[in-house]
mmCIF file of C-alpha atoms and ligand atoms in Angstrom:
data_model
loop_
_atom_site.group_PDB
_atom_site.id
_atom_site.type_symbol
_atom_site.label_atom_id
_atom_site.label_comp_id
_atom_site.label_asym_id
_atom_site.label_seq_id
_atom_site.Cartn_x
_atom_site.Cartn_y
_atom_site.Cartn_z
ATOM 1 C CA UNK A 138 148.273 31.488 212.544
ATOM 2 C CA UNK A 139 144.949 32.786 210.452
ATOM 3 C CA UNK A 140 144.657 36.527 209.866
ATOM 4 C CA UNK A 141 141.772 36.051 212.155
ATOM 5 C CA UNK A 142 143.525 34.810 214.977
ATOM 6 C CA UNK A 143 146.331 37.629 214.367
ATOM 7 C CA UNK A 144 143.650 40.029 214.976
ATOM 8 C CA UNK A 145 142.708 38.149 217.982
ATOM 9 C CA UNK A 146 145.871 38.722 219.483
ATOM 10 C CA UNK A 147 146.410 41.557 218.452
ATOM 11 C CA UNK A 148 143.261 43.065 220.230
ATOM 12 C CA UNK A 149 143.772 40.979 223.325
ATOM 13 C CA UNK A 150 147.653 42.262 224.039
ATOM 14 C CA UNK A 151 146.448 46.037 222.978
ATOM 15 C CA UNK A 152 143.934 45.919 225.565
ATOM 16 C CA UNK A 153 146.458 43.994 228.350
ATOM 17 C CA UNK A 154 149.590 46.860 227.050
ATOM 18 C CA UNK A 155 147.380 49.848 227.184
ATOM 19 C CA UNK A 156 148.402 50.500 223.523
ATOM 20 C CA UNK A 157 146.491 52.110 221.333
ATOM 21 C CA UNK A 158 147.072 51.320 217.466
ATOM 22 C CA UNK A 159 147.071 54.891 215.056
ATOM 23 C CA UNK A 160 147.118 54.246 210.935
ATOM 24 C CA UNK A 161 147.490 56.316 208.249
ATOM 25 C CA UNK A 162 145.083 56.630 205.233
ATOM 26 C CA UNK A 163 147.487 54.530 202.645
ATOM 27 C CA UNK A 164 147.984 51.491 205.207
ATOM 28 C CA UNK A 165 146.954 47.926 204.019
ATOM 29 C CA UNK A 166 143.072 47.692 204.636
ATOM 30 C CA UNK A 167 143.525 44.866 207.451
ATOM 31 C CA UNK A 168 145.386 47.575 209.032
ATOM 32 C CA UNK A 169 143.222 50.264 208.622
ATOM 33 C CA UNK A 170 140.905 48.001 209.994
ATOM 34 C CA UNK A 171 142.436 47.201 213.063
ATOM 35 C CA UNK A 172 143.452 50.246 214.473
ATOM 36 C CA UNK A 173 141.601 52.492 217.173
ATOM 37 C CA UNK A 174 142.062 55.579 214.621
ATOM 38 C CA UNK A 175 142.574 56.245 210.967
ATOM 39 C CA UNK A 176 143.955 59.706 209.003
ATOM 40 C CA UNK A 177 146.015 62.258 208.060
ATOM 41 C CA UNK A 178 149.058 63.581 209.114
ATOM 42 C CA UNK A 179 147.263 66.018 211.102
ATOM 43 C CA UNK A 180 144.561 64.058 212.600
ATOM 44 C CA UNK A 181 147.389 61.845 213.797
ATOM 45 C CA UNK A 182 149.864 63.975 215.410
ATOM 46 C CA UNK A 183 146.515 65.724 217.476
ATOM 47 C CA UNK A 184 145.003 62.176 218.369
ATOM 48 C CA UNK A 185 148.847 61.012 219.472
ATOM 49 C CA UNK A 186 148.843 64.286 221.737
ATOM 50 C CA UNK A 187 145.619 63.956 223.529
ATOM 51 C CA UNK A 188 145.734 60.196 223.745
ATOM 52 C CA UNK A 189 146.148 58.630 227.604
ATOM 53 C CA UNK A 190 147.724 55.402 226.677
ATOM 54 C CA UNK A 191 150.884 54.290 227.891
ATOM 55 C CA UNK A 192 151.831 52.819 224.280
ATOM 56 C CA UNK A 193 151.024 54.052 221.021
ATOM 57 C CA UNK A 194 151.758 51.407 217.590
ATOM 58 C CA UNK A 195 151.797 53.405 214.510
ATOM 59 C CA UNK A 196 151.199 52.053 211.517
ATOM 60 C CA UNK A 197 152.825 54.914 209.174
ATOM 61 C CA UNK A 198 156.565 55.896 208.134
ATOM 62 C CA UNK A 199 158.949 57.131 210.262
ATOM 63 C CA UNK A 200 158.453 60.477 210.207
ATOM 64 C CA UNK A 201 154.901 60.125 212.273
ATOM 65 C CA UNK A 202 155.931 58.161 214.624
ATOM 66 C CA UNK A 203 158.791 60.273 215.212
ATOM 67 C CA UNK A 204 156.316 63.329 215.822
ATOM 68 C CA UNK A 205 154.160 61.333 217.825
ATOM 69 C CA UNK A 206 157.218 60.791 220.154
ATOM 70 C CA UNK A 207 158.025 64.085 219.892
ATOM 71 C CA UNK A 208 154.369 65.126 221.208
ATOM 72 C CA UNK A 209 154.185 62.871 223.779
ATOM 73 C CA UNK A 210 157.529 61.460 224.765
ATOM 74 C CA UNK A 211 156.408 59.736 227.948
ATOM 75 C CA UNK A 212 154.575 57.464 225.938
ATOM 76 C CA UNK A 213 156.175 53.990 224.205
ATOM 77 C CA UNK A 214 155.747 54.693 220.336
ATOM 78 C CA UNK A 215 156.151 51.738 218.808
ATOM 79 C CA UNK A 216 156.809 51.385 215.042
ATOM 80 C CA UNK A 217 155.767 47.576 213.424
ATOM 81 C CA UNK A 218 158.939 48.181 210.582
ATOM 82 C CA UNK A 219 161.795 50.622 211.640
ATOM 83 C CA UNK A 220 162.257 50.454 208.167
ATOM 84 C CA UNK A 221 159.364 52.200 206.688
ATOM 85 C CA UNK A 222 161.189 55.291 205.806
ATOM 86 C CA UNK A 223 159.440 58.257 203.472
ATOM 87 C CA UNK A 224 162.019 58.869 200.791
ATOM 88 C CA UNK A 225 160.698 63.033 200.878
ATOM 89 C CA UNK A 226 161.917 63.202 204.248
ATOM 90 C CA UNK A 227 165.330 61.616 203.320
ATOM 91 C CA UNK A 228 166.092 64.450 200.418
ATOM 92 C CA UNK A 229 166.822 66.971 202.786
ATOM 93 C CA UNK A 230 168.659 67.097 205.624
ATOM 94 C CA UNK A 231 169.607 69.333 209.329
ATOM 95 C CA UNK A 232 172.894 70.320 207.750
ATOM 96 C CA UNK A 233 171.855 70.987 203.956
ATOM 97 C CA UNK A 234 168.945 73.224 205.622
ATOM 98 C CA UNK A 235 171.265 75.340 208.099
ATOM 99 C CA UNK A 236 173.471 76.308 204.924
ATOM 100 C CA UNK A 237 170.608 77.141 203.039
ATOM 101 C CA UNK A 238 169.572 79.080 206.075
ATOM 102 C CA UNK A 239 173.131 80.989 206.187
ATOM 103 C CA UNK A 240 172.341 81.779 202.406
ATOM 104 C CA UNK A 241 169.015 83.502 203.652
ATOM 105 C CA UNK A 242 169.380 85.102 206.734
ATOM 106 C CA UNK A 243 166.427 86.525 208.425
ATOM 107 C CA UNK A 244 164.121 83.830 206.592
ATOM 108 C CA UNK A 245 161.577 81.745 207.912
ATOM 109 C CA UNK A 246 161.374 78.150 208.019
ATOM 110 C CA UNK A 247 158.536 76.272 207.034
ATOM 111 C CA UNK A 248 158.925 72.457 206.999
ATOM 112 C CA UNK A 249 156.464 70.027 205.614
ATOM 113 C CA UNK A 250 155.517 67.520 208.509
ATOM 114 C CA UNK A 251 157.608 64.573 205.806
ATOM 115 C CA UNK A 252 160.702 65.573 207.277
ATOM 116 C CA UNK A 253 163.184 64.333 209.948
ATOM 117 C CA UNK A 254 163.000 65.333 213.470
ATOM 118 C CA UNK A 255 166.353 67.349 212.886
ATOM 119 C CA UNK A 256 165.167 69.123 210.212
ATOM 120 C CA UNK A 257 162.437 70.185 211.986
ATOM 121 C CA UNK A 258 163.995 71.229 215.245
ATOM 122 C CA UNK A 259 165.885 73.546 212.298
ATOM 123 C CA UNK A 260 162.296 75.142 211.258
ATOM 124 C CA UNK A 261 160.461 78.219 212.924
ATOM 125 C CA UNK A 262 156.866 76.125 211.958
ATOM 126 C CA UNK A 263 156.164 72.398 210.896
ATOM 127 C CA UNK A 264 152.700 71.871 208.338
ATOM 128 C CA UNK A 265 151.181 69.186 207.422
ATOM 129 C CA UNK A 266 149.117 68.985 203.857
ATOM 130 C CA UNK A 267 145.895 69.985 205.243
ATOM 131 C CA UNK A 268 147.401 73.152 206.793
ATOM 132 C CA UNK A 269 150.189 74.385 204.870
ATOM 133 C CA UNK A 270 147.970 76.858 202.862
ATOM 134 C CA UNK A 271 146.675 78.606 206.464
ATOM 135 C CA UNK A 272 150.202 78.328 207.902
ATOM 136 C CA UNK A 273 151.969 80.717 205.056
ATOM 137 C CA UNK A 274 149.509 82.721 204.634
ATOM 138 C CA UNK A 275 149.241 83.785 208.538
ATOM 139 C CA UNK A 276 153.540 83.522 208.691
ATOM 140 C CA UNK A 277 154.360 87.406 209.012
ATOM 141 C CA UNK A 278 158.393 86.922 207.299
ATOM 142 C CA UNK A 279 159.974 88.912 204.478
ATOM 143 C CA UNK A 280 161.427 85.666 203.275
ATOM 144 C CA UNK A 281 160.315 82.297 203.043
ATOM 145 C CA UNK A 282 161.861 79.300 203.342
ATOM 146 C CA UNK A 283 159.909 76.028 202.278
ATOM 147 C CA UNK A 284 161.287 72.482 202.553
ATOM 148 C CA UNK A 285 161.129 69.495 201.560
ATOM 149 C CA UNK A 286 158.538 69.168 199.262
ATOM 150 C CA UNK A 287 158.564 71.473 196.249
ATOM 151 C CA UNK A 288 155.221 70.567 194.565
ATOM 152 C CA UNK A 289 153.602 71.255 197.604
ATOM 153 C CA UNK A 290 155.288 74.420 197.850
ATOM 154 C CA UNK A 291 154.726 75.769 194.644
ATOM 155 C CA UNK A 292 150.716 74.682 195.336
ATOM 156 C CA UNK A 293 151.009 76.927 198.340
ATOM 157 C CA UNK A 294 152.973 79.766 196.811
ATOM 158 C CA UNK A 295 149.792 80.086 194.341
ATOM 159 C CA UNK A 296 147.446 79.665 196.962
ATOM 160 C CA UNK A 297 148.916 82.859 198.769
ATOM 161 C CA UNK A 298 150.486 84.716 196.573
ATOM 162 C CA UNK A 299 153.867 84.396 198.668
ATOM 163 C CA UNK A 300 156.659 84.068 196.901
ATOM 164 C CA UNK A 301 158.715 80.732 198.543
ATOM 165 C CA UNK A 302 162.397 79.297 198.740
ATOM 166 C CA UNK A 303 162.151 76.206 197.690
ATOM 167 C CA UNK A 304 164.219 72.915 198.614
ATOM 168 C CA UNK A 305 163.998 70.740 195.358
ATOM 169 C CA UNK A 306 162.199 67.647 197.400
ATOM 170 C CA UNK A 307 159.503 65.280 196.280
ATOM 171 C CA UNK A 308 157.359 62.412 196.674
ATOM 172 C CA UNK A 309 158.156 59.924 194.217
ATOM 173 C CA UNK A 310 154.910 58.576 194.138
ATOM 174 C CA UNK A 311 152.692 61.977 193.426
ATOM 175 C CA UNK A 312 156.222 62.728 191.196
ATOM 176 C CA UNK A 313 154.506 60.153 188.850
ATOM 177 C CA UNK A 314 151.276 61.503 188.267
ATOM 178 C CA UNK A 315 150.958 63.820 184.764
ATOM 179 C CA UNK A 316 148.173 65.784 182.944
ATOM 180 C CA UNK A 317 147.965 63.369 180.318
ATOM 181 C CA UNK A 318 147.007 61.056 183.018
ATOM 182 C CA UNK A 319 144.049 63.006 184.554
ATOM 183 C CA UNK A 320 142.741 64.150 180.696
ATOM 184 C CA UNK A 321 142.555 59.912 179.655
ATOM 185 C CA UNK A 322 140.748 59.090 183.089
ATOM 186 C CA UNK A 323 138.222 62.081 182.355
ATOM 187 C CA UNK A 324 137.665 60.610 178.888
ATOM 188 C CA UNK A 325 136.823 57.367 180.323
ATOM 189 C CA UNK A 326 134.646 58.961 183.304
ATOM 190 C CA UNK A 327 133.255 62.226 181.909
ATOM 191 C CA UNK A 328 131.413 62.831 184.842
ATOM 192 C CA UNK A 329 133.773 62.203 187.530
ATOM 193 C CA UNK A 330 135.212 64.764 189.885
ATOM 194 C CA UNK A 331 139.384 64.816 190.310
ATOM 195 C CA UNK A 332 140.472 65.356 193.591
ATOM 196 C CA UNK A 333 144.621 64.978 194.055
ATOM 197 C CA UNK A 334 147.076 65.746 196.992
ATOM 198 C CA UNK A 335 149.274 68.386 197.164
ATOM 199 C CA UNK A 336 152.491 66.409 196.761
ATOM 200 C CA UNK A 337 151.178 66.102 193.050
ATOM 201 C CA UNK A 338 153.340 68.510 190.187
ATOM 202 C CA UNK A 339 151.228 71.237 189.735
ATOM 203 C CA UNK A 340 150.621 70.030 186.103
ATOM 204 C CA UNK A 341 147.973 67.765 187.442
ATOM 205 C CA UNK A 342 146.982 70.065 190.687
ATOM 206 C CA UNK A 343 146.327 72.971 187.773
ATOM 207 C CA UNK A 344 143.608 70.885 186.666
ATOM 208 C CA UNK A 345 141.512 68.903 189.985
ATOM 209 C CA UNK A 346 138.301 69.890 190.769
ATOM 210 C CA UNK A 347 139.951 69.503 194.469
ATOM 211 C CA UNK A 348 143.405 69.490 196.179
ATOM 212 C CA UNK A 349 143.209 67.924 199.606
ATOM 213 C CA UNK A 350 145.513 66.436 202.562
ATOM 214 C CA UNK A 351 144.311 62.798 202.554
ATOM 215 C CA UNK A 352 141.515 63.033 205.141
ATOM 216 C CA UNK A 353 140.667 66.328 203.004
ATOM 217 C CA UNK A 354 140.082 63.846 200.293
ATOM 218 C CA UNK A 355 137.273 61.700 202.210
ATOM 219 C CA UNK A 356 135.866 64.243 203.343
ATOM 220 C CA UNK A 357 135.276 66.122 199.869
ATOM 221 C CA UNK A 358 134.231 62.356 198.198
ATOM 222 C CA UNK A 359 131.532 61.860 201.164
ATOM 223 C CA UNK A 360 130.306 65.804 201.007
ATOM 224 C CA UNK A 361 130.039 66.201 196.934
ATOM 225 C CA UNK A 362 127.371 65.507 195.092
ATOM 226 C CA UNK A 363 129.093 63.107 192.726
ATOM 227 C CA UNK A 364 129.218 59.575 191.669
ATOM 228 C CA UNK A 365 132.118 58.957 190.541
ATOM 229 C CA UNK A 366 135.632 60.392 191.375
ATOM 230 C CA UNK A 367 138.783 60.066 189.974
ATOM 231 C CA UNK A 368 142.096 59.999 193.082
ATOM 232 C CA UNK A 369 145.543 61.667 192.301
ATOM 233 C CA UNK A 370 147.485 60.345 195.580
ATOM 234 C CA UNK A 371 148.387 57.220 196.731
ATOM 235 C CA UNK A 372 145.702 54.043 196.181
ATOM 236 C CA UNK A 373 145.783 52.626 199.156
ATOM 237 C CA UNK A 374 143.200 55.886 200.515
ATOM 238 C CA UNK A 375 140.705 54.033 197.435
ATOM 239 C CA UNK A 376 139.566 51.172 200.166
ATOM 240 C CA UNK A 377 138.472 53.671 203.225
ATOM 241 C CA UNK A 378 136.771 55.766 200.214
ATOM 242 C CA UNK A 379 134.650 52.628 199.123
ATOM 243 C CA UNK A 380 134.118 51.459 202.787
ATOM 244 C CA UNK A 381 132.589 54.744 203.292
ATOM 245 C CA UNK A 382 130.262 55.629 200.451
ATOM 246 C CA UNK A 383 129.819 52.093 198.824
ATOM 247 C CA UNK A 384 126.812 53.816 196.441
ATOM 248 C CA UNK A 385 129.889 55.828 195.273
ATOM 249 C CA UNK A 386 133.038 54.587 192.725
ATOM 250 C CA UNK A 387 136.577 55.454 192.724
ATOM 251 C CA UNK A 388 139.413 55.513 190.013
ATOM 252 C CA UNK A 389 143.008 55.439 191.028
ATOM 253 C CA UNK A 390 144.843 58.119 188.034
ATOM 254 C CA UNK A 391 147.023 55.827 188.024
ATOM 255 C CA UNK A 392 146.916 52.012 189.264
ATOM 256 C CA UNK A 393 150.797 52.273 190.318
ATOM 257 C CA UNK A 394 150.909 54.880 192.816
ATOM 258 C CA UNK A 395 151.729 52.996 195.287
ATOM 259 C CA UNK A 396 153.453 53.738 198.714
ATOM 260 C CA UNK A 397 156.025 50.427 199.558
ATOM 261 C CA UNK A 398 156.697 51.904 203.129
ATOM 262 C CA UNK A 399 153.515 52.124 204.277
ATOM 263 C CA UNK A 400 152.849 48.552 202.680
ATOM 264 C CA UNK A 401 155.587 47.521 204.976
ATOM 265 C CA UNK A 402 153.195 47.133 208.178
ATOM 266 C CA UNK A 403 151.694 43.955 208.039
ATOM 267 C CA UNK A 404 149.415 42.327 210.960
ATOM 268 C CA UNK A 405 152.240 39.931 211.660
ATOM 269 C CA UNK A 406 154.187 42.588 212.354
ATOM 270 C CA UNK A 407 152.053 44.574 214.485
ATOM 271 C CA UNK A 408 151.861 41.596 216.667
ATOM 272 C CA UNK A 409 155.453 41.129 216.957
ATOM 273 C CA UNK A 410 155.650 44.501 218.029
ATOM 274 C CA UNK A 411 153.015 44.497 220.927
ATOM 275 C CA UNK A 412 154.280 40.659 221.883
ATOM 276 C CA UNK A 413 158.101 42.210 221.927
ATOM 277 C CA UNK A 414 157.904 46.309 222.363
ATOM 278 C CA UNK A 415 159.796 46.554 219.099
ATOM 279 C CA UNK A 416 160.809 48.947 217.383
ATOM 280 C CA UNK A 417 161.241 51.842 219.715
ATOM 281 C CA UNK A 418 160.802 54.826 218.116
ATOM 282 C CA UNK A 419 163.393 57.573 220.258
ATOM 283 C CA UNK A 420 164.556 60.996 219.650
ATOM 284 C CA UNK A 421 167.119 62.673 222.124
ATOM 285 C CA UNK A 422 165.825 65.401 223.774
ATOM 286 C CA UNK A 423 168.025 68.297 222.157
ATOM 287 C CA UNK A 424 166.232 67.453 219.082
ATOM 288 C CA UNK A 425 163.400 67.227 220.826
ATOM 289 C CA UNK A 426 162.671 70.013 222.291
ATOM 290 C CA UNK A 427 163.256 72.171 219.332
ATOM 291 C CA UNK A 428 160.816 70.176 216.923
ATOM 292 C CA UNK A 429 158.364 70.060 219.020
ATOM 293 C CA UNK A 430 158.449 74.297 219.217
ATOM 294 C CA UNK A 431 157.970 74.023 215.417
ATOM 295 C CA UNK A 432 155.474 71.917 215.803
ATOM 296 C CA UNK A 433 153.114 72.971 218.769
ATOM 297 C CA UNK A 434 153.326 76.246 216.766
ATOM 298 C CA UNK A 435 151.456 74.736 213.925
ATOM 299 C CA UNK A 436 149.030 72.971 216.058
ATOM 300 C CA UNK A 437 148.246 76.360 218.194
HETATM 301 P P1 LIG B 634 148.528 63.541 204.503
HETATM 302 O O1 LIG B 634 149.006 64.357 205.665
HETATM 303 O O2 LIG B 634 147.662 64.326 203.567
HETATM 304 O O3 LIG B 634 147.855 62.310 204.982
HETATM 305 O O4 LIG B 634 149.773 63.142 203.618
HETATM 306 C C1 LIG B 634 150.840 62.387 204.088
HETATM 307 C C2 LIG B 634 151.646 61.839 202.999
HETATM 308 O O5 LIG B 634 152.664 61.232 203.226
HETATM 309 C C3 LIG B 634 151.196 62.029 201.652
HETATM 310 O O6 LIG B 634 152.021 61.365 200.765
HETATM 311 FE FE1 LIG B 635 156.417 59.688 201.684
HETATM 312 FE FE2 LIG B 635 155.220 59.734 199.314
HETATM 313 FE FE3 LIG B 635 154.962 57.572 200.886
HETATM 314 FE FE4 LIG B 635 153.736 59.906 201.509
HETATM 315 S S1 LIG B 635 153.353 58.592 199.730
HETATM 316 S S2 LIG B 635 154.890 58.590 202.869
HETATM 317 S S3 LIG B 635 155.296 61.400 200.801
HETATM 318 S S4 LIG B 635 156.859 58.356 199.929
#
């Protein structure tokens, strides 16, 4: 079968299933350009808990689909690859966080949305990227517990002054991204803005013109006066970017930084997944319940 008549398909079963197909920013452009809606952690978990379809496909890791579930369990969320894992949300988990808990008692939890549903029915408050700043700062605690993610942590300690307990976590694809990096890229484009994720060491977030969730970063390359910008996250967010300002030009700070799990969705795949409601994406409701209490808090 074409790609074409994938898409076809693809669009003819969505429409018999009532599904409705939900991407993330670093998917493969023919998803991107297939689904209903595109974006950020954020964006996603709020469209997955307004939306009125019976089925939901999402194109993502693990970890969103699992809080899509979460938000709307009488809903089919359907995952194309059970296998497209987030290796962040793997380096910590429930038990490893309820001893570090013991060793701080009377802390509060803050968990990074890249986390398992266990580890966040273990938090007081999920965030996401685009939040996490707002979140600490308004979270009234003596003590402060942040997990997984400890680049993203230390970017929010010095965003609010807080002083954090951090779990050693990271993303190994931000991981790679260095000073040195940014300083060659600005040689070769003088006049190009840097904009980077969070998830980046703070070497390299010391330095951006802008640190952004991913939707953060299209908006700030569509709002600023620029030509030319230079992208500290993941490359796969470079194709929306020139889809949406194509008098604009992007430069990855690194070619490499690229996410394998979220290349696992395919279009085959999606298909196979409307055509067989695979994979079911499930979490028992004693889990739950308790996420989703960490994570309606962030979304009130
Ligand atoms: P965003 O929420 O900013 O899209 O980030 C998700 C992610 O996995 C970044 O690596
Ligand atoms: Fe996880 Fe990093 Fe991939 Fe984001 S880019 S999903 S944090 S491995």
């Amino acid at each position: 079968m074409s790609s074409l008549e994938i898409v076809e398909k693809i669009k003819e079963l969505a429409q018999k299933k009532d599904a409705v197909i939900l991407a993330h920013n670093y998917t493969r452009p023919e998803i991107q350009d297939i689904a209903d809606f595109v974006g950020d952690s954020l964006e996603l978990s709020r469209t997955a808990s307004r939306l009125s379809s019976k089925v939901i496909v999402f194109c993502g890791v693990r970890f969103m689909a699992e809080t899509a579930y979460i938000l709307s369990p009488d809903k089919v969320v359907l995952m194309p690859d059970p296998l497209a894992g987030c290796p962040m949300a793997d380096m910590i988990t429930a038990s490893q966080l309820r001893r570090l808990k013991e060793e701080h008692p009377g802390a509060k939890v803050v968990c990074y949305v890249n986390s398992s549903a266990e580890v966040k029915a273990e938090s007081d408050i999920c965030c996401t990227s685009a939040n996490a700043v707002d979140i600490v700062k308004r979270l009234d605690a003596k003590e402060i517990i942040f997990v997984p993610d400890k680049y993203l942590g230390t970017y929010v300690s010095k965003m609010t002054g807080k002083r954090l307990i951090l779990w050693q976590g990271y993303c190994p694809i931000h991981a790679m991204m260095r000073a040195d990096d940014i300083i060659r890229m600005k040689q070769e484009h003088p006049r190009a803005k840097v904009v980077v994720h969070p998830e980046c060491p703070p070497e390299v977030t010391d330095i951006a013109d802008a640190v952004r969730s991913t939707s953060g970063m299209l908006r700030y390359v569509k709002e600023t006066d620029a030509e030319e910008f230079i992208i500290g996250t993941e490359s796969g967010i470079i194709y929306r970017m020139e889809k949406e300002n194509p008098e604009k030009r992007f430069f990855p700070v690194r070619k490499d930084t690229i996410c394998i799990n979220m290349k696992k969705i395919t279009l085959e795949k999606v298909l196979n997944s409307l055509e067989k409601d695979e994979y079911r994406i499930i979490v028992p409701d004693e889990i739950r319940v308790k996420a989703l209490r960490s994570i309606e808090r962030m979304l009130e």
